[in-house]
CSV table of C-alpha atoms and ligand atoms in Angstrom, one decimal:
chain,number,residue,atom,x,y,z
A,1,MET,CA,-135.2,-6.3,-15.0
A,2,GLY,CA,-133.3,-4.0,-13.5
A,3,THR,CA,-133.0,-6.2,-10.3
A,4,ILE,CA,-131.9,-9.3,-12.4
A,5,LYS,CA,-129.1,-7.3,-14.5
A,6,ARG,CA,-128.0,-6.2,-11.1
A,7,MET,CA,-127.6,-9.5,-9.8
A,8,ARG,CA,-125.9,-10.6,-12.8
A,9,ALA,CA,-123.5,-7.7,-12.0
A,10,LEU,CA,-123.1,-9.2,-8.7
A,11,HIS,CA,-122.5,-12.1,-9.5
A,12,ALA,CA,-120.1,-11.4,-11.9
A,13,LEU,CA,-118.0,-9.6,-9.3
A,14,PRO,CA,-116.2,-12.6,-7.8
A,15,LEU,CA,-115.4,-13.8,-11.9
A,16,ALA,CA,-113.7,-10.5,-12.5
A,17,ALA,CA,-111.5,-10.4,-9.7
A,18,ALA,CA,-110.5,-14.1,-10.2
A,19,VAL,CA,-109.9,-13.4,-13.4
A,20,LEU,CA,-107.8,-10.0,-12.3
A,21,LEU,CA,-105.8,-12.0,-10.0
A,22,ALA,CA,-105.1,-14.6,-12.1
A,23,LEU,CA,-103.8,-11.9,-14.8
A,24,ALA,CA,-101.4,-10.4,-11.8
A,25,ALA,CA,-100.4,-14.0,-11.0
A,26,ALA,CA,-99.7,-14.6,-14.4
A,27,GLY,CA,-98.0,-11.0,-15.2
A,28,SER,CA,-95.8,-11.6,-12.0
A,29,ALA,CA,-94.5,-15.0,-13.1
A,30,VAL,CA,-94.1,-13.4,-16.6
A,31,LEU,CA,-91.4,-11.0,-15.0
A,32,VAL,CA,-89.8,-13.5,-12.7
A,33,TYR,CA,-89.1,-16.1,-15.5
A,34,SER,CA,-88.2,-14.0,-18.3
A,35,GLY,CA,-85.8,-12.2,-16.2
A,36,ALA,CA,-87.1,-8.6,-17.1
A,37,TYR,CA,-86.7,-7.4,-13.8
A,38,ASN,CA,-83.3,-5.8,-13.6
A,39,VAL,CA,-81.3,-6.9,-10.2
A,40,GLY,CA,-78.1,-5.2,-10.3
A,41,ALA,CA,-77.4,-2.4,-7.6
A,42,SER,CA,-76.7,0.2,-10.3
A,43,TRP,CA,-80.1,0.6,-11.1
A,44,GLN,CA,-83.0,1.7,-8.7
A,45,HIS,CA,-86.1,-0.6,-8.3
A,46,THR,CA,-88.9,0.8,-9.7
A,47,GLN,CA,-91.4,2.8,-7.1
A,48,ALA,CA,-93.9,0.1,-6.9
A,49,VAL,CA,-91.6,-2.4,-6.3
A,50,TYR,CA,-89.7,-0.6,-3.7
A,51,SER,CA,-92.7,0.6,-1.5
A,52,MET,CA,-94.3,-3.0,-1.6
A,53,LEU,CA,-90.6,-4.5,0.0
A,54,GLU,CA,-90.9,-2.1,2.4
A,55,LEU,CA,-94.4,-2.5,3.4
A,56,ALA,CA,-93.6,-6.2,4.0
A,57,LEU,CA,-90.4,-5.0,5.8
A,58,HIS,CA,-92.4,-3.2,8.3
A,59,ARG,CA,-95.4,-5.7,8.4
A,60,SER,CA,-93.1,-8.3,9.1
A,61,VAL,CA,-90.9,-6.7,12.0
A,62,GLN,CA,-93.6,-5.3,13.8
A,63,LEU,CA,-95.3,-8.9,14.0
A,64,ARG,CA,-92.0,-10.5,15.5
A,65,ALA,CA,-90.9,-8.0,17.7
A,66,ARG,CA,-94.6,-7.2,19.5
A,67,ASN,CA,-93.8,-9.3,22.3
A,68,ILE,CA,-90.2,-8.2,23.2
A,69,GLU,CA,-89.8,-6.3,26.8
A,70,THR,CA,-87.6,-3.4,26.6
A,71,PRO,CA,-84.9,-2.9,29.1
A,72,LEU,CA,-84.0,0.7,30.8
A,73,LEU,CA,-82.1,2.4,27.8
A,74,ASP,CA,-81.2,5.9,29.5
A,75,ASP,CA,-78.3,4.6,31.3
A,76,PRO,CA,-75.0,6.7,30.1
A,77,ARG,CA,-72.8,4.0,30.5
A,78,ARG,CA,-74.8,1.9,28.2
A,79,ILE,CA,-75.2,4.3,26.0
A,80,ALA,CA,-71.4,5.0,26.0
A,81,ARG,CA,-70.8,1.5,25.3
A,82,GLY,CA,-73.4,1.3,22.4
A,83,ALA,CA,-71.3,4.4,20.8
A,84,GLY,CA,-68.2,2.3,20.7
A,85,ILE,CA,-70.2,-0.8,19.3
A,86,TYR,CA,-71.6,1.3,16.9
A,87,ARG,CA,-68.5,2.7,15.5
A,88,ASP,CA,-67.0,-0.3,15.2
A,89,ASN,CA,-69.5,-2.4,13.3
A,90,CYS,CA,-72.4,-0.1,11.8
A,91,VAL,CA,-70.7,3.3,10.5
A,92,GLN,CA,-69.1,1.6,7.4
A,93,CYS,CA,-72.8,1.5,6.2
A,94,HIS,CA,-75.0,3.7,8.0
A,95,GLY,CA,-73.0,7.0,9.0
A,96,ALA,CA,-72.9,8.8,12.0
A,97,PRO,CA,-73.3,12.6,12.7
A,98,GLY,CA,-70.7,14.0,10.8
A,99,VAL,CA,-69.8,10.9,9.1
A,100,ALA,CA,-70.5,9.5,5.9
A,101,PRO,CA,-70.8,5.7,4.9
A,102,GLY,CA,-67.8,4.2,3.6
A,103,ASP,CA,-67.8,2.9,-0.4
A,104,ILE,CA,-69.6,-0.6,0.5
A,105,GLY,CA,-72.6,1.7,2.2
A,106,LYS,CA,-72.9,3.9,-0.4
A,107,GLY,CA,-72.9,1.1,-3.2
A,108,MET,CA,-75.6,-0.9,-1.8
A,109,GLN,CA,-79.3,-1.4,-2.7
A,110,PRO,CA,-81.5,-0.9,-0.5
A,111,VAL,CA,-79.0,2.0,0.6
A,112,PRO,CA,-78.5,1.9,4.4
A,113,GLY,CA,-79.8,5.0,5.3
A,114,PRO,CA,-78.5,7.2,8.4
A,115,LEU,CA,-80.3,5.6,11.5
A,116,ILE,CA,-81.3,9.0,12.7
A,117,ALA,CA,-84.5,8.5,11.1
A,118,ALA,CA,-84.9,4.9,12.2
A,119,MET,CA,-86.0,6.1,15.5
A,120,GLN,CA,-89.2,7.6,13.8
A,121,ARG,CA,-90.1,4.6,11.8
A,122,TRP,CA,-89.5,2.0,14.9
A,123,GLN,CA,-89.8,1.1,18.3
A,124,PRO,CA,-86.5,0.2,20.5
A,125,ARG,CA,-87.5,-3.2,20.6
A,126,GLU,CA,-88.1,-3.2,16.9
A,127,VAL,CA,-84.7,-1.8,16.6
A,128,TYR,CA,-82.9,-4.7,18.8
A,129,TRP,CA,-84.9,-7.4,16.6
A,130,LEU,CA,-83.6,-5.5,13.3
A,131,THR,CA,-80.0,-5.4,14.9
A,132,ARG,CA,-80.4,-9.1,16.6
A,133,HIS,CA,-81.5,-10.7,13.2
A,134,GLY,CA,-80.7,-8.6,10.0
A,135,ILE,CA,-82.7,-8.0,6.7
A,136,LYS,CA,-82.8,-11.0,4.6
A,137,MET,CA,-81.8,-9.9,0.6
A,138,SER,CA,-80.6,-6.6,1.8
A,139,GLY,CA,-77.0,-6.5,3.3
A,140,MET,CA,-78.4,-5.5,6.7
A,141,PRO,CA,-76.5,-8.3,8.7
A,142,ALA,CA,-77.5,-10.3,11.6
A,143,TRP,CA,-75.6,-9.6,14.8
A,144,GLU,CA,-77.1,-12.6,17.0
A,145,PHE,CA,-74.1,-14.5,17.2
A,146,ARG,CA,-71.7,-11.4,17.0
A,147,MET,CA,-72.8,-9.8,19.9
A,148,ASP,CA,-74.4,-10.6,23.4
A,149,ASP,CA,-78.0,-9.6,24.5
A,150,ALA,CA,-76.6,-6.7,26.5
A,151,ALA,CA,-74.5,-5.3,23.5
A,152,LEU,CA,-77.5,-5.6,21.4
A,153,TRP,CA,-79.4,-3.5,23.9
A,154,ASP,CA,-76.5,-0.9,24.5
A,155,VAL,CA,-76.5,-0.5,20.9
A,156,VAL,CA,-80.3,0.1,20.8
A,157,ALA,CA,-79.9,2.6,23.3
A,158,PHE,CA,-77.2,4.7,21.5
A,159,VAL,CA,-79.2,4.3,18.3
A,160,GLN,CA,-82.1,6.3,20.3
A,161,ARG,CA,-79.7,9.2,21.1
A,162,LEU,CA,-78.6,9.9,17.6
A,163,PRO,CA,-81.1,12.6,16.7
A,164,ASP,CA,-79.9,14.4,19.7
A,165,LEU,CA,-75.8,14.2,18.6
A,166,THR,CA,-74.0,16.9,16.6
A,167,PRO,CA,-71.0,16.1,15.0
A,168,ASN,CA,-68.6,16.9,18.0
A,169,ALA,CA,-70.8,15.1,20.6
A,170,TYR,CA,-70.7,11.6,18.5
A,171,ALA,CA,-67.1,12.0,18.1
A,172,GLU,CA,-66.6,12.9,21.9
A,173,LEU,CA,-68.9,10.1,22.8
A,174,ALA,CA,-67.6,7.3,20.3
A,175,GLY,CA,-64.2,8.3,20.2
A,176,PRO,CA,-61.4,7.2,17.6
A,177,ALA,CA,-62.1,4.4,15.0
A,178,PRO,CA,-59.6,1.8,16.2
A,179,SER,CA,-59.2,0.4,13.1
A,180,ALA,CA,-58.8,2.5,9.7
A,181,ALA,CA,-59.5,-1.1,7.6
A,182,TRP,CA,-63.3,-1.3,7.2
A,183,GLN,CA,-63.8,2.6,7.3
A,184,GLY,CA,-60.4,3.1,5.1
A,185,ASN,CA,-62.6,3.1,2.4
A,186,ASN,CA,-64.6,6.3,3.9
A,187,ARG,CA,-62.0,8.3,2.0
A,188,GLY,CA,-63.6,11.7,2.9
A,189,ALA,CA,-63.6,14.4,0.5
A,190,GLN,CA,-60.7,13.0,-1.4
A,191,PRO,CA,-61.5,11.8,-5.0
A,192,MET,CA,-61.7,7.9,-5.8
A,193,PRO,CA,-58.6,6.8,-7.9
A,194,GLY,CA,-59.6,6.9,-11.9
A,195,THR,CA,-62.0,9.2,-11.6
A,196,ALA,CA,-60.2,12.5,-10.0
A,197,SER,CA,-58.4,13.9,-13.0
A,198,THR,CA,-61.1,15.3,-15.1
A,199,PRO,CA,-61.7,18.6,-14.3
A,200,ALA,CA,-65.3,18.7,-15.4
A,201,THR,CA,-66.6,21.7,-16.9
A,202,GLU,CA,-70.1,20.7,-17.5
A,203,GLY,CA,-72.0,18.4,-15.7
A,204,ASN,CA,-74.0,15.5,-17.7
A,205,VAL,CA,-77.9,15.4,-16.0
A,206,GLU,CA,-78.3,12.0,-16.4
A,207,ARG,CA,-75.4,10.8,-15.3
A,208,GLY,CA,-75.8,13.2,-12.3
A,209,ARG,CA,-78.6,11.2,-11.6
A,210,GLN,CA,-77.3,8.4,-11.5
A,211,ALA,CA,-74.8,9.6,-9.4
A,212,LEU,CA,-77.2,10.8,-6.7
A,213,HIS,CA,-78.1,7.5,-6.5
A,214,GLN,CA,-74.8,5.9,-6.2
A,215,TYR,CA,-73.5,8.4,-3.3
A,216,ALA,CA,-76.9,7.5,-1.6
A,217,CYS,CA,-78.0,11.3,-1.5
A,218,HIS,CA,-81.4,9.9,-1.3
A,219,ALA,CA,-80.5,8.1,2.8
A,220,CYS,CA,-81.0,11.7,3.6
A,221,HIS,CA,-83.3,13.6,0.9
A,222,VAL,CA,-86.4,13.1,-1.0
A,223,ILE,CA,-85.3,13.9,-4.7
A,224,PRO,CA,-87.4,13.7,-7.9
A,225,GLY,CA,-86.2,10.9,-10.0
A,226,VAL,CA,-84.4,8.8,-7.1
A,227,VAL,CA,-86.6,6.0,-6.0
A,228,GLY,CA,-85.8,5.5,-1.8
A,229,SER,CA,-87.9,5.8,1.3
A,230,ALA,CA,-89.2,9.3,1.9
A,231,SER,CA,-86.1,10.2,4.1
A,232,HIS,CA,-86.0,13.9,5.6
A,233,VAL,CA,-83.0,14.2,7.6
A,234,GLY,CA,-82.1,16.5,5.4
A,235,PRO,CA,-84.3,19.1,3.4
A,236,PRO,CA,-86.2,17.8,-0.3
A,237,LEU,CA,-84.2,18.3,-2.9
A,238,ALA,CA,-87.5,19.6,-5.4
A,239,GLY,CA,-87.4,22.8,-6.2
A,240,LEU,CA,-84.0,23.6,-5.7
A,241,ALA,CA,-83.2,25.3,-9.1
A,242,GLY,CA,-86.0,27.8,-7.7
A,243,ARG,CA,-84.4,28.7,-4.4
A,244,ASN,CA,-81.9,31.2,-3.9
A,245,LEU,CA,-79.5,29.9,-1.7
A,246,ILE,CA,-77.6,26.4,-0.6
A,247,ALA,CA,-78.3,25.6,3.0
A,248,GLY,CA,-79.0,28.8,3.8
A,249,ARG,CA,-75.3,30.3,3.2
A,250,LEU,CA,-74.2,30.1,-0.7
A,251,ALA,CA,-75.9,32.1,-3.6
A,252,ASN,CA,-77.3,29.0,-5.6
A,253,THR,CA,-74.6,29.1,-8.5
A,254,PRO,CA,-73.4,26.1,-10.2
A,255,GLN,CA,-70.3,26.5,-9.2
A,256,ASN,CA,-71.2,26.8,-5.6
A,257,MET,CA,-73.3,23.7,-5.7
A,258,ARG,CA,-70.5,21.8,-6.6
A,259,ARG,CA,-68.2,23.5,-3.4
A,260,TRP,CA,-71.2,22.3,-1.3
A,261,LEU,CA,-71.6,18.7,-2.6
A,262,GLN,CA,-67.9,18.4,-2.3
A,263,HIS,CA,-67.4,20.1,0.9
A,264,PRO,CA,-70.6,20.8,3.0
A,265,GLN,CA,-68.5,21.2,6.5
A,266,ALA,CA,-66.0,23.8,4.8
A,267,VAL,CA,-69.1,25.9,4.2
A,268,LYS,CA,-71.1,25.3,7.2
A,269,PRO,CA,-69.1,23.3,10.0
A,270,LEU,CA,-72.4,22.4,12.2
A,271,THR,CA,-74.4,21.0,9.0
A,272,ALA,CA,-75.3,17.5,9.5
A,273,MET,CA,-74.6,16.7,5.8
A,274,PRO,CA,-71.3,14.6,5.7
A,275,SER,CA,-68.4,15.0,3.4
A,276,MET,CA,-69.0,12.1,0.9
A,277,GLY,CA,-66.0,12.0,-1.1
A,278,VAL,CA,-67.7,13.3,-4.3
A,279,THR,CA,-65.2,13.9,-7.1
A,280,ASP,CA,-65.0,16.8,-9.3
A,281,ALA,CA,-66.6,14.9,-12.0
A,282,HIS,CA,-69.7,13.7,-9.9
A,283,ALA,CA,-70.3,17.0,-8.6
A,284,ALA,CA,-70.8,18.7,-11.8
A,285,ASP,CA,-73.0,15.9,-13.0
A,286,MET,CA,-75.0,15.9,-9.5
A,287,ALA,CA,-75.3,19.7,-10.0
A,288,ALA,CA,-76.3,19.6,-13.4
A,289,TYR,CA,-79.2,17.4,-12.7
A,290,LEU,CA,-80.2,19.5,-9.2
A,291,ALA,CA,-80.3,22.7,-11.9
A,292,THR,CA,-83.3,20.5,-13.6
A,293,LEU,CA,-85.5,20.5,-10.4
A,294,ARG,CA,-87.6,23.3,-11.2
B,301,LIG,C1,-72.7,-4.0,5.6
B,301,LIG,C2,-73.8,-3.4,6.0
B,301,LIG,C3,-74.4,-2.9,7.2
B,301,LIG,C4,-73.7,-2.9,8.7
B,301,LIG,C5,-72.7,-3.0,8.7
B,301,LIG,C6,-75.1,-2.6,9.6
B,301,LIG,N1,-76.1,-2.6,8.5
B,301,LIG,FE1,-78.0,-2.0,9.4
B,301,LIG,N2,-78.7,-1.8,7.3
B,301,LIG,C7,-78.1,-2.1,6.2
B,301,LIG,C8,-79.0,-2.0,5.3
B,301,LIG,C9,-78.8,-2.4,3.7
B,301,LIG,C10,-80.4,-2.2,5.6
B,301,LIG,C11,-81.2,-2.2,5.1
B,301,LIG,C12,-81.9,-0.6,4.7
B,301,LIG,C13,-83.6,-0.6,4.2
B,301,LIG,O1,-84.1,-1.7,3.5
B,301,LIG,O2,-84.1,0.4,3.7
B,301,LIG,C14,-80.0,-2.0,7.3
B,301,LIG,C15,-81.2,-1.3,8.0
B,301,LIG,C16,-80.7,-1.5,9.2
B,301,LIG,C17,-81.8,-0.7,10.3
B,301,LIG,C18,-83.2,-0.6,9.7
B,301,LIG,C19,-83.4,0.9,9.2
B,301,LIG,C20,-84.7,1.6,8.5
B,301,LIG,O3,-84.5,2.5,8.6
B,301,LIG,O4,-85.6,1.0,8.2
B,301,LIG,C21,-81.5,-1.1,11.4
B,301,LIG,C22,-82.0,-0.5,12.7
B,301,LIG,C23,-80.1,-1.4,11.6
B,301,LIG,N3,-79.8,-1.6,10.0
B,301,LIG,C24,-78.9,-0.9,12.7
B,301,LIG,C25,-77.7,-1.6,12.4
B,301,LIG,C26,-77.0,-1.4,13.4
B,301,LIG,C27,-77.3,-1.2,14.8
B,301,LIG,C28,-75.7,-2.1,13.2
B,301,LIG,C29,-74.5,-2.3,13.6
B,301,LIG,C30,-74.5,-3.3,14.2
B,301,LIG,C31,-75.9,-2.2,11.7
B,301,LIG,N4,-77.2,-1.8,11.3
B,301,LIG,C32,-74.9,-2.5,10.7
B,301,LIG,C33,-76.6,-2.2,6.2
B,301,LIG,C34,-75.8,-2.6,7.3
B,302,LIG,C1,-76.9,12.0,6.3
B,302,LIG,C2,-77.5,13.0,5.8
B,302,LIG,C3,-77.2,13.7,4.2
B,302,LIG,C4,-76.8,12.7,3.1
B,302,LIG,C5,-76.3,11.3,2.8
B,302,LIG,C6,-76.8,13.9,2.2
B,302,LIG,N1,-77.3,15.3,3.2
B,302,LIG,FE1,-77.8,17.0,1.6
B,302,LIG,N2,-78.3,17.7,3.7
B,302,LIG,C7,-78.4,17.4,4.8
B,302,LIG,C8,-78.7,18.2,5.5
B,302,LIG,C9,-79.2,18.0,7.2
B,302,LIG,C10,-79.2,19.3,4.9
B,302,LIG,C11,-79.3,20.5,5.3
B,302,LIG,C12,-77.9,21.6,6.0
B,302,LIG,C13,-77.8,22.6,6.1
B,302,LIG,O1,-78.5,23.5,6.0
B,302,LIG,O2,-77.2,22.9,6.9
B,302,LIG,C14,-78.5,19.2,3.7
B,302,LIG,C15,-78.3,20.0,2.9
B,302,LIG,C16,-78.6,20.2,1.0
B,302,LIG,C17,-78.4,20.4,0.1
B,302,LIG,C18,-79.0,22.4,0.3
B,302,LIG,C19,-80.7,22.3,0.0
B,302,LIG,C20,-80.9,23.5,0.4
B,302,LIG,O3,-81.9,23.4,0.4
B,302,LIG,O4,-80.2,24.4,0.4
B,302,LIG,C21,-78.1,20.0,-1.3
B,302,LIG,C22,-78.3,20.5,-2.3
B,302,LIG,C23,-78.0,18.6,-0.6
B,302,LIG,N3,-78.1,18.5,0.4
B,302,LIG,C24,-77.4,17.3,-1.8
B,302,LIG,C25,-76.8,16.5,-1.3
B,302,LIG,C26,-76.4,15.6,-2.5
B,302,LIG,C27,-76.2,15.7,-3.7
B,302,LIG,C28,-75.6,14.4,-1.2
B,302,LIG,C29,-75.1,13.3,-2.0
B,302,LIG,C30,-73.9,13.4,-2.4
B,302,LIG,C31,-76.5,14.9,0.1
B,302,LIG,N4,-77.0,16.1,-0.1
B,302,LIG,C32,-76.4,13.7,1.0
B,302,LIG,C33,-78.3,15.7,5.0
B,302,LIG,C34,-77.6,14.8,4.3
């Protein structure tokens, strides 16, 4: 008796799996056709969708880059050339040590993270592949037709050096930016027009959560309530409300938090956290949200 039951149960397994798969497929079809999934970049992905996309990206690049041979990358001239190429073509989206990304980079989804962390996630040959071919449906351009092979490897050689570069070392290596046209949107600490004049006294928690996302803070921080890859360029912001000091320097008051968010380099000149052009109102909103992270 017992064995027969068990055998029946075993036969039922593939059937159950098939039914589950069919349900999942039907569910996805409904989600897609109904238009229920929000594609606007003002809203975050759900964690499930985000994780699936990240995994697909990783596996796809690993597979395609596996046979690429990496040339020698530690020639200082190569790194210096790469720094110039990076300054002209990559900073506006990815930022650099001491330099925040421009408005275009900050508004993108997925957010183009600082490439300091990329060397932990990717082999040099994979960075080469990503730079050469770009990433579909992400806004990462393919540079294949705009850079020759030597230039592509130059920039990889430079990206490899990013984790060791202080803001000053970067500025020296890359030299001044040639045209402000692309990066002119990178207004440093100046507030965005139209949003400047509201002297926010009290921040709004939910707007703050959205602002953290729209300023791409999650490119460097793990922030509860903001979906992104687990980036540890900066400290995780969970439990921030319970900390005594901000960045080891300022007493953790709402006023000081706003000051830090708007002018981190004025508080701590060598900090790797760039000035992101955060407005008064947005700083107040972000501080309000951060104060809820216990
Ligand atoms: C117009 C904006 C833009 C420009 C310019 C740009 N990128 Fe990107 N980049 C992106 C986006 C968006 C992603 C995708 C981020 C994701 O999927 O998480 C990305 C991803 C990457 C990645 C993978 C990073 C990771 O951590 O997974 C690398 C490497 C990269 N870019 C290199 C470069 C280099 C080198 C340049 C300059 C030659 C450059 N990018 C210029 C937008 C840009
Ligand atoms: C390029 C990476 C980067 C970006 C982008 C960035 N940060 Fe940071 N952040 C850091 C680093 C690195 C530190 C550590 C600073 C230090 O102690 O010098 C830090 C520190 C902090 C701290 C203090 C944390 C603590 O434990 O004391 C807060 C709060 C913070 N960041 C919030 C933000 C917010 C909000 C944004 C978006 C407006 C943002 N950060 C964008 C890198 C970044």
